Coordinates of C-alpha atoms and ligand atoms in Angstrom, one line a residue:
X1 CA -0.2 0.3 -0.1
X2 CA 1.1 3.6 -0.9
X3 CA 1.1 6.2 2.0
X4 CA 0.7 9.5 0.5
X5 CA 1.5 12.0 3.1
X6 CA -0.9 14.9 3.5
X7 CA 0.1 18.4 3.0
X8 CA 0.0 19.2 7.2
X9 CA 1.7 16.0 8.6
X10 CA 4.2 13.9 7.3
X11 CA 3.6 10.5 9.4
X12 CA 1.4 7.6 8.8
X13 CA -2.3 7.3 9.7
X14 CA -4.3 9.3 12.0
X15 CA -2.4 12.2 13.3
X16 CA -2.1 11.9 17.3
X17 CA -4.5 14.0 19.2
X18 CA -2.7 15.9 21.5
X19 CA -4.8 15.5 25.1
X20 CA -6.3 18.9 26.0
X21 CA -4.0 20.8 28.4
X22 CA -5.4 20.6 32.4
X23 CA -7.3 23.7 32.9
X24 CA -5.5 26.3 34.5
X25 CA -6.3 26.5 38.6
X26 CA -7.2 30.2 39.3
X27 CA -4.2 32.0 41.6
X28 CA -4.8 32.7 45.1
X29 CA -6.5 36.6 45.7
X30 CA -3.5 37.9 47.3
X31 CA -3.0 41.6 48.2
X32 CA 0.5 42.8 48.0
X33 CA 1.6 44.4 51.0
X34 CA 3.2 48.1 50.9
X35 CA 6.8 46.9 52.1
X36 CA 6.6 45.0 48.8
X37 CA 6.9 48.1 46.5
X38 CA 10.2 48.6 45.3
X39 CA 12.4 51.5 46.6
X40 CA 13.1 52.4 42.9
X41 CA 11.7 54.6 39.8
X42 CA 9.1 51.6 39.2
X43 CA 8.2 51.8 42.8
X44 CA 7.8 55.4 42.4
X45 CA 5.4 54.6 39.7
X46 CA 3.5 52.2 41.5
X47 CA 2.8 55.2 44.2
X48 CA 1.7 57.6 41.5
X49 CA -0.7 55.4 39.9
X50 CA -2.3 54.5 43.1
X51 CA -2.8 58.0 43.9
X52 CA -3.9 58.9 40.2
X53 CA -6.7 56.1 40.8
X54 CA -7.8 57.2 44.1
X55 CA -7.6 61.0 43.3
X56 CA -8.7 61.0 39.5
X57 CA -10.4 64.1 39.0
X58 CA -8.0 66.2 41.0
X59 CA -4.8 64.3 39.0
X60 CA -6.7 64.5 35.3
X61 CA -9.6 67.2 35.8
X62 CA -9.1 67.1 31.8
X63 CA -10.2 63.7 31.4
X64 CA -12.7 62.9 34.3
X65 CA -16.3 64.6 33.4
X66 CA -18.0 63.7 36.7
X67 CA -17.6 63.5 40.4
X68 CA -16.6 60.2 40.7
X69 CA -12.9 58.2 41.0
X70 CA -11.3 54.9 39.8
X71 CA -12.1 53.7 43.4
X72 CA -15.7 54.6 43.9
X73 CA -16.5 51.2 42.3
X74 CA -13.1 49.3 42.1
X75 CA -13.3 49.8 46.2
X76 CA -10.2 49.9 48.4
X77 CA -7.9 50.7 46.1
X78 CA -9.0 48.0 44.0
X79 CA -8.2 45.1 46.3
X80 CA -11.9 44.5 47.1
X81 CA -13.0 41.0 46.1
X82 CA -16.3 41.5 44.1
X83 CA -16.1 45.0 43.5
X84 CA -14.2 44.3 40.2
X85 CA -10.5 44.0 41.8
X86 CA -7.4 44.9 40.0
X87 CA -5.8 42.0 41.6
X88 CA -4.6 39.6 38.6
X89 CA -6.1 42.3 36.1
X90 CA -2.5 42.8 34.3
X91 CA -2.5 39.1 32.9
X92 CA -6.1 39.3 32.4
X93 CA -4.9 41.4 29.0
X94 CA -5.0 41.1 26.0
X95 CA -8.6 40.2 26.1
X96 CA -11.1 39.8 23.7
X97 CA -14.5 41.9 24.5
X98 CA -17.3 41.9 22.3
X99 CA -18.4 45.3 23.6
X100 CA -16.3 46.5 20.8
X101 CA -15.3 43.0 19.3
X102 CA -11.9 43.4 19.2
X103 CA -8.5 42.2 20.9
X104 CA -8.1 45.0 24.1
X105 CA -5.2 45.8 25.7
X106 CA -4.8 47.1 29.3
X107 CA -4.9 50.4 28.1
X108 CA -8.1 50.1 26.2
X109 CA -9.9 48.6 29.0
X110 CA -8.7 51.7 31.5
X111 CA -9.7 54.1 28.7
X112 CA -13.0 52.4 28.6
X113 CA -13.9 53.3 32.3
X114 CA -12.1 56.7 31.7
X115 CA -14.9 57.5 28.8
X116 CA -18.1 56.1 30.4
X117 CA -17.6 55.3 34.0
X118 CA -15.7 58.5 34.6
X119 CA -18.1 60.1 31.8
X120 CA -14.6 61.4 30.6
X121 CA -11.8 61.3 27.9
X122 CA -9.4 58.8 27.3
X123 CA -5.6 59.0 28.4
X124 CA -3.0 58.9 25.7
X125 CA -1.6 55.5 25.7
X126 CA 1.9 56.6 26.2
X127 CA 1.1 59.3 29.0
X128 CA 3.3 59.2 31.9
X129 CA -0.5 58.8 34.1
X130 CA -1.1 55.6 32.0
X131 CA 2.2 54.1 32.8
X132 CA 1.8 54.9 36.3
X133 CA -1.9 53.5 36.3
X134 CA -0.5 50.2 34.5
X135 CA 2.6 50.0 37.1
X136 CA 0.1 49.9 40.0
X137 CA -2.1 47.1 38.6
X138 CA 0.7 45.4 37.3
X139 CA 2.1 45.3 41.2
X140 CA -1.3 44.1 42.6
X141 CA -1.2 41.4 39.6
X142 CA 2.4 40.0 40.9
X143 CA 2.6 36.1 40.9
X144 CA -0.9 35.8 39.2
X145 CA -0.1 34.1 35.8
X146 CA -2.1 34.6 32.8
X147 CA -5.0 34.0 32.0
X148 CA -5.3 35.7 35.3
X149 CA -8.0 34.1 37.0
X150 CA -8.8 34.9 40.5
X151 CA -11.6 33.9 42.9
X152 CA -13.7 37.2 43.0
X153 CA -12.7 38.6 39.8
X154 CA -15.2 41.0 38.3
X155 CA -18.8 40.7 39.8
X156 CA -20.2 37.3 41.4
X157 CA -22.8 35.7 39.0
X158 CA -26.2 36.0 40.3
X159 CA -29.2 34.9 39.1
X160 CA -31.3 37.6 37.0
X161 CA -34.6 38.7 39.2
X162 CA -37.3 41.0 38.0
X163 CA -36.6 44.2 39.8
X164 CA -39.5 45.8 41.7
X165 CA -38.9 49.4 41.4
X166 CA -41.2 50.5 44.1
X167 CA -39.8 48.7 46.3
X168 CA -36.3 49.6 45.5
X169 CA -37.1 53.4 46.1
X170 CA -38.3 52.6 49.5
X171 CA -35.0 50.6 50.1
X172 CA -32.8 53.4 48.9
X173 CA -34.7 56.0 51.0
X174 CA -34.3 53.7 53.9
X175 CA -30.6 52.5 53.5
X176 CA -28.7 54.5 50.8
X177 CA -29.9 58.0 51.1
X178 CA -28.1 58.9 54.4
X179 CA -24.8 58.6 52.1
X180 CA -25.6 59.0 48.4
X181 CA -28.1 61.8 49.4
X182 CA -31.9 61.7 48.5
X183 CA -31.6 62.8 44.8
X184 CA -28.9 60.6 44.1
X185 CA -26.1 63.2 44.3
X186 CA -23.9 62.2 46.5
X187 CA -22.4 64.0 49.6
X188 CA -19.3 65.0 51.7
X189 CA -19.1 63.0 54.9
X190 CA -20.0 65.7 57.7
X191 CA -17.8 63.8 60.0
X192 CA -14.3 64.6 59.1
X193 CA -13.1 61.8 61.4
X194 CA -15.4 59.0 59.8
X195 CA -13.9 57.2 56.9
X196 CA -14.4 57.6 54.1
X197 CA -14.8 61.7 53.9
X198 CA -17.0 61.5 50.4
X199 CA -19.8 59.6 49.0
X200 CA -20.1 59.6 45.4
X201 CA -23.0 60.4 43.3
X202 CA -24.9 57.3 42.0
X203 CA -27.3 59.1 39.4
X204 CA -27.8 62.5 37.9
X205 CA -25.5 64.8 35.3
X206 CA -22.3 64.3 38.0
X207 CA -22.6 60.2 38.0
X208 CA -21.2 57.4 35.7
X209 CA -22.8 57.5 31.9
X210 CA -25.3 55.3 29.9
X211 CA -22.6 53.6 28.8
X212 CA -20.9 52.3 31.9
X213 CA -21.0 48.8 32.9
X214 CA -22.8 49.8 36.0
X215 CA -25.5 51.0 34.3
X216 CA -26.2 47.3 33.7
X217 CA -28.6 45.8 35.7
X218 CA -27.2 42.4 36.5
X219 CA -23.4 44.4 37.2
X220 CA -24.8 46.8 39.7
X221 CA -27.5 44.4 41.5
X222 CA -24.3 42.2 42.1
X223 CA -22.0 44.9 43.2
X224 CA -25.0 46.2 45.7
X225 CA -25.7 42.5 46.8
X226 CA -21.8 42.2 47.8
X227 CA -20.6 45.8 48.9
X228 CA -23.3 48.1 49.7
X229 CA -24.3 49.8 52.2
X230 CA -20.9 50.4 52.4
X231 CA -20.9 50.0 56.3
X232 CA -22.9 46.6 56.4
X233 CA -21.9 45.0 53.2
X234 CA -23.6 41.8 52.4
X235 CA -26.7 42.9 54.1
X236 CA -29.2 43.1 51.4
X237 CA -30.8 39.9 50.1
X238 CA -30.5 39.2 46.3
X239 CA -33.9 40.2 45.8
X240 CA -33.3 43.6 47.6
X241 CA -30.1 44.0 45.6
X242 CA -32.0 43.5 42.5
X243 CA -35.0 45.9 43.5
X244 CA -32.5 48.7 44.5
X245 CA -30.3 48.2 41.5
X246 CA -33.8 48.5 39.2
X247 CA -34.6 51.5 40.9
X248 CA -31.0 53.2 40.3
X249 CA -30.7 51.9 37.0
X250 CA -34.0 53.7 36.0
X251 CA -32.7 57.3 37.1
X252 CA -31.3 59.8 34.5
X253 CA -27.7 59.8 33.9
X254 CA -25.3 61.4 31.7
X255 CA -25.7 60.0 27.9
X256 CA -22.7 58.1 25.9
X257 CA -22.7 59.5 22.0
X258 CA -21.2 56.8 21.0
X259 CA -23.4 54.0 22.6
X260 CA -25.3 52.3 19.6
X261 CA -22.0 51.0 18.0
X262 CA -21.1 49.0 20.9
X263 CA -21.7 45.2 20.5
X264 CA -21.1 45.5 16.8
X265 CA -21.8 41.8 16.1
X266 CA -25.3 42.3 17.3
X267 CA -25.1 40.5 20.5
X268 CA -25.3 42.8 23.4
X269 CA -26.3 41.3 26.7
X270 CA -30.0 41.1 28.2
X271 CA -29.5 43.8 30.7
X272 CA -28.3 46.6 28.3
X273 CA -30.4 49.7 28.6
X274 CA -29.9 51.0 25.0
X275 CA -30.4 50.0 21.4
X276 CA -27.3 49.1 19.3
X277 CA -27.0 49.6 15.4
X278 CA -26.2 46.0 15.0
X279 CA -28.7 44.2 17.2
X280 CA -31.6 46.2 15.5
X281 CA -30.1 45.2 12.1
X282 CA -30.1 41.7 13.4
Ligands
HEC1 C1 -19.2 53.5 37.9 C2 -18.1 52.3 38.5 C3 -16.7 52.3 37.9 C4 -15.9 53.4 38.2 C5 -16.1 54.6 38.5 C6 -14.7 52.9 37.2 N1 -15.3 51.6 36.6 FE1 -13.6 50.2 35.9 N2 -14.6 48.6 35.9 C7 -16.5 48.9 36.4 C8 -16.9 47.9 35.7 C9 -18.5 47.7 36.0 C10 -15.9 46.8 35.1 C11 -16.5 45.3 34.5 C12 -16.3 44.5 35.6 C13 -16.5 43.3 35.0 O1 -17.7 43.1 34.6 O2 -15.7 42.3 35.1 C14 -14.8 47.5 35.1 C15 -13.7 47.0 34.9 C16 -12.5 47.8 34.7 C17 -10.9 46.9 34.5 C18 -10.7 45.4 33.8 C19 -11.0 44.9 35.3 C20 -10.8 42.9 34.9 O3 -10.9 42.6 35.6 O4 -10.8 43.0 33.7 C21 -10.3 48.1 34.8 C22 -8.6 47.8 34.5 C23 -10.9 49.0 35.0 N3 -12.1 48.8 35.3 C24 -10.1 50.5 35.0 C25 -10.8 51.3 35.5 C26 -9.9 52.8 35.7 C27 -8.8 53.1 35.6 C28 -10.8 53.6 36.2 C29 -11.0 55.2 36.4 C30 -10.5 55.9 35.3 C31 -12.3 52.8 36.5 N4 -12.3 51.6 36.2 C32 -13.6 53.4 36.9 C33 -17.0 50.3 36.8 C34 -16.2 50.9 37.1
HEC2 C1 -22.1 54.3 54.8 C2 -22.3 55.0 53.5 C3 -22.8 54.4 52.4 C4 -24.0 53.7 52.3 C5 -25.4 54.1 53.6 C6 -24.2 53.2 50.9 N1 -23.0 53.4 50.3 FE1 -22.7 53.3 48.4 N2 -21.0 53.9 48.7 C7 -20.3 54.6 49.7 C8 -19.0 54.6 49.2 C9 -18.2 55.5 50.5 C10 -18.8 54.1 48.2 C11 -17.5 54.4 47.2 C12 -16.6 55.7 47.3 C13 -15.5 55.6 47.1 O1 -14.2 55.3 47.7 O2 -15.1 56.5 46.3 C14 -19.8 53.8 47.5 C15 -20.4 53.5 46.0 C16 -21.1 53.3 45.6 C17 -21.5 52.9 44.1 C18 -20.5 53.2 43.1 C19 -20.0 54.5 42.7 C20 -21.3 55.1 42.1 O3 -21.2 56.5 42.6 O4 -22.0 55.0 41.6 C21 -22.7 52.9 44.1 C22 -23.8 52.3 42.7 C23 -23.3 52.8 45.7 N3 -22.5 53.1 46.5 C24 -24.9 52.3 45.5 C25 -25.3 52.2 47.2 C26 -26.7 51.8 47.3 C27 -27.8 51.7 46.4 C28 -27.0 51.9 48.6 C29 -27.7 51.7 49.5 C30 -28.3 49.9 49.3 C31 -25.5 52.4 49.3 N4 -24.7 52.6 48.2 C32 -24.9 52.8 50.0 C33 -21.1 54.6 50.9 C34 -22.4 54.4 51.1

């Protein structure tokens, strides 16, 4: 019998099938200690990055369009599990994202939050501030190998519930308004000894825009379920979290001009609150 080698293989018979690689176990969720910040120019950059993320508008007034800072949602300098922590994030990029149907670098993801969550303008990729922010995120990702999976990453998945926004309004008045204000405007802590000093707006012109991830029902419900009220995290039931999330999501906030261009392959998640061009053409 004559064996003809195929274009791809030069062996005989069926090509051996490699066994699938074992799944990479998630790395531990570890917050590096400050003492691990090196005493050199990289360490100085890490410290500048952390300061920018916690005082974003003061550091970058031309790039921030509202009263939030990066750590308004990425709580505790991005080290809080189930609040989209930055632990391991440096190893999670490059990453394909369906929202723009492209492979995104970490710079792209950072600028998405500038444009949407901070209702502002993107940073130049080669700016010192972008370098500093990434230096801090890389520091928080020490010891986490690609693909960068860690427990507590992103927001914990919840079974979607249909919110009762009337009940949500009542929960907001009883449990949220004392910090975020009766009309969602946020406030400055009247007790300067208390920590933190400042409560961010949750809707209205100074909050995140409609294109932000936090504007999506499932995202904010999970954020609230695990993180709010700030001084009693975990105290809301799943139903209460969805009710108050539905109420907050139904309130007015800044528009995002390019929103119709999102999910260009026509696959927006079910909780996106606006129409996209590609989904309408489907
Ligand atoms: C209004 C809330 C909010 C604010 C403020 C905010 N973000 Fe985000 N950020 C999110 C949400 C929601 C996600 C999506 C997380 C997910 O679904 O895994 C996210 C994701 C990210 C990610 C990717 C995280 C990952 O695990 O892949 C990075 C990096 C990031 N944000 C950086 C920033 C930076 C830098 C700023 C300030 C310029 C900022 N964020 C401000 C809500 C916010
Ligand atoms: C004890 C005060 C306090 C209470 C009560 C409280 N929060 Fe917050 N909330 C905060 C603080 C502090 C932050 C993060 C601020 C920072 O570090 O910039 C925050 C952040 C947020 C954010 C993300 C940032 C933004 O402005 O959108 C949302 C959404 C939010 N809270 C909603 C709620 C809801 C809904 C409730 C009621 C279930 C609630 N909070 C109760 C203090 C509070």
